[in-house]
Amino acid sequence: MSDTFRAAQARSAAVEQQMAENPGSLRMLTGDRPTGALHIGHYFASVKNRVKLQRSGAEIWQLIADYQVITDREIAGDIAGSVTNLLIDNIAAGLDPERATIFTHSAVPALNQLMLPFLSLVSVAELQRNPTVKEEARTAGITSLGGLLLTYPVHQAADILFCKANVVPVGRDQLPHIEQTRVIARRFNERYGVVFPEPDALLSPATLILGTDGTKMSKSKGNVVELRMSADETAKKVKGAKTDSDRLITWDPDNRPEVANLLLLISLCEGVAPEQVAEEIGDGGGGALKARLVDALNTELAPLRARRAELASDPAYLAGVLARGNERANELAEQTLAEVRSAMGMDYRTLPSN
Ligand code: TRP
């Protein structure tokens, strides 16, 4: 385990403490790229923490990161359909549009403009080292890195800092971007005076959930259970999951990663330790393991799926939620950009005599 990961974990634990003691001091921002609908990886790594933060009384900013869809693909596909899915998934999971601001990049010019000063604070070498950028390029089969993928972490810093968020619920794979955001905030503050907080990641106990084939979850690999799937579709996906030939189910993440992944998912749904789940299944084999996971997932997701169906039938309501969110995001982004300009000496309302 790396030192940066350990440090991020310690700061995440401190955020949990703050959530209990002084939630009013927390402002959350996190985002999803509209490349489809949310899956259980998003759900356990981030969505549950969004809802938990909202419940605690923290301020909630939820980004639909539409400009970042084209970081690793040439065209955005059915982007309006995916934006709708993200709106529905987040609200169905428990984000309350009366309390949470849900918005898109493309509607908030001042957020995007923060990219310019931020780009001046990073080096190309630093960006080329970012492990998450490298991994995304590899997954997408990209051999020649595009400018937008290279600068993705800088854009993400603008996402987080435009609203001065201090907490970002994400999966472990996003830590390099949060680290880069902290560095950008620190360098800006050192150079121009303090404007930005250094945000902390809020990590979930599910550090890394794998897809049903035992590799990193990715919609393009077809190895994910989407929140919007029916109970039958969920059963079909889980039954096709990879396990191994040993009938005795044991909790052994190092040697049996696929079995451990299914146990971890059951544990997350049921709130029972994975070791205990393994013991209960015993020599029931992969069949019993999967049957239990199907039940656990379908039970966990049933209320969300019911709300989802209601929301999906009301596109006018969803459009209204997004319009209001975009309006609020613009207000705050313009305010922050004005502060940034002023810190940089670019406030020209009064000019020096010449
Ligand atoms: N990069 C994130 C992902 O791929 C999505 C994202 C965009 C995000 N902007 C963000 C996450 C800001 C946290 C904060 O899942």
PDB file of C-alpha atoms and ligand atoms in Angstrom, residues 29-33 42 63 65 68 105 136 152 155-157 159-160 168-170 173-174 177-178, ligand 1:
ATOM      1  CA  LEU A  29     -18.638  17.710  -5.165  1.00  0.00           C
ATOM      2  CA  THR A  30     -18.398  14.578  -7.221  1.00  0.00           C
ATOM      3  CA  GLY A  31     -19.114  13.642 -10.808  1.00  0.00           C
ATOM      4  CA  ASP A  32     -19.958  10.921 -13.291  1.00  0.00           C
ATOM      5  CA  ARG A  33     -19.267  10.883 -17.001  1.00  0.00           C
ATOM      6  CA  HIS A  42     -20.283   3.579  -8.840  1.00  0.00           C
ATOM      7  CA  LEU A  63     -21.697  17.044 -11.662  1.00  0.00           C
ATOM      8  CA  ALA A  65     -19.308  15.543 -16.578  1.00  0.00           C
ATOM      9  CA  GLN A  68     -15.201  14.627 -20.294  1.00  0.00           C
ATOM     10  CA  HIS A 105     -20.131  20.994 -17.462  1.00  0.00           C
ATOM     11  CA  GLU A 136      -7.903   5.112 -19.147  1.00  0.00           C
ATOM     12  CA  TYR A 152      -8.345  15.499 -17.686  1.00  0.00           C
ATOM     13  CA  HIS A 155     -10.362  19.832 -15.773  1.00  0.00           C
ATOM     14  CA  GLN A 156     -11.399  17.678 -12.829  1.00  0.00           C
ATOM     15  CA  ALA A 157      -9.611  20.133 -10.511  1.00  0.00           C
ATOM     16  CA  ASP A 159     -14.866  20.701 -11.374  1.00  0.00           C
ATOM     17  CA  ILE A 160     -13.968  20.367  -7.722  1.00  0.00           C
ATOM     18  CA  VAL A 168     -15.051  14.298  -2.910  1.00  0.00           C
ATOM     19  CA  PRO A 169     -16.616  10.818  -2.591  1.00  0.00           C
ATOM     20  CA  VAL A 170     -14.831   8.618  -5.143  1.00  0.00           C
ATOM     21  CA  ASP A 173      -9.035   4.794  -8.957  1.00  0.00           C
ATOM     22  CA  GLN A 174      -9.753   8.538  -8.753  1.00  0.00           C
ATOM     23  CA  HIS A 177      -6.943  13.146  -9.744  1.00  0.00           C
ATOM     24  CA  ILE A 178      -7.801  14.262  -6.218  1.00  0.00           C
TER      25      ILE A 178
HETATM   26  N1  TRP B   1     -13.350  11.188 -13.417  1.00  0.00           N
HETATM   27  C1  TRP B   1     -14.517  10.687 -12.768  1.00  0.00           C
HETATM   28  C2  TRP B   1     -14.781   9.274 -13.276  1.00  0.00           C
HETATM   29  O1  TRP B   1     -14.270   8.881 -14.308  1.00  0.00           O
HETATM   30  C3  TRP B   1     -15.733  11.566 -13.009  1.00  0.00           C
HETATM   31  C4  TRP B   1     -15.553  12.973 -12.524  1.00  0.00           C
HETATM   32  C5  TRP B   1     -15.522  14.079 -13.284  1.00  0.00           C
HETATM   33  C6  TRP B   1     -15.366  13.403 -11.172  1.00  0.00           C
HETATM   34  N2  TRP B   1     -15.350  15.184 -12.545  1.00  0.00           N
HETATM   35  C7  TRP B   1     -15.249  14.830 -11.237  1.00  0.00           C
HETATM   36  C8  TRP B   1     -15.268  12.749  -9.945  1.00  0.00           C
HETATM   37  C9  TRP B   1     -15.015  15.579 -10.083  1.00  0.00           C
HETATM   38  C10 TRP B   1     -15.047  13.516  -8.799  1.00  0.00           C
HETATM   39  C11 TRP B   1     -14.928  14.924  -8.871  1.00  0.00           C
HETATM   40  O2  TRP B   1     -15.516   8.548 -12.650  1.00  0.00           O
END
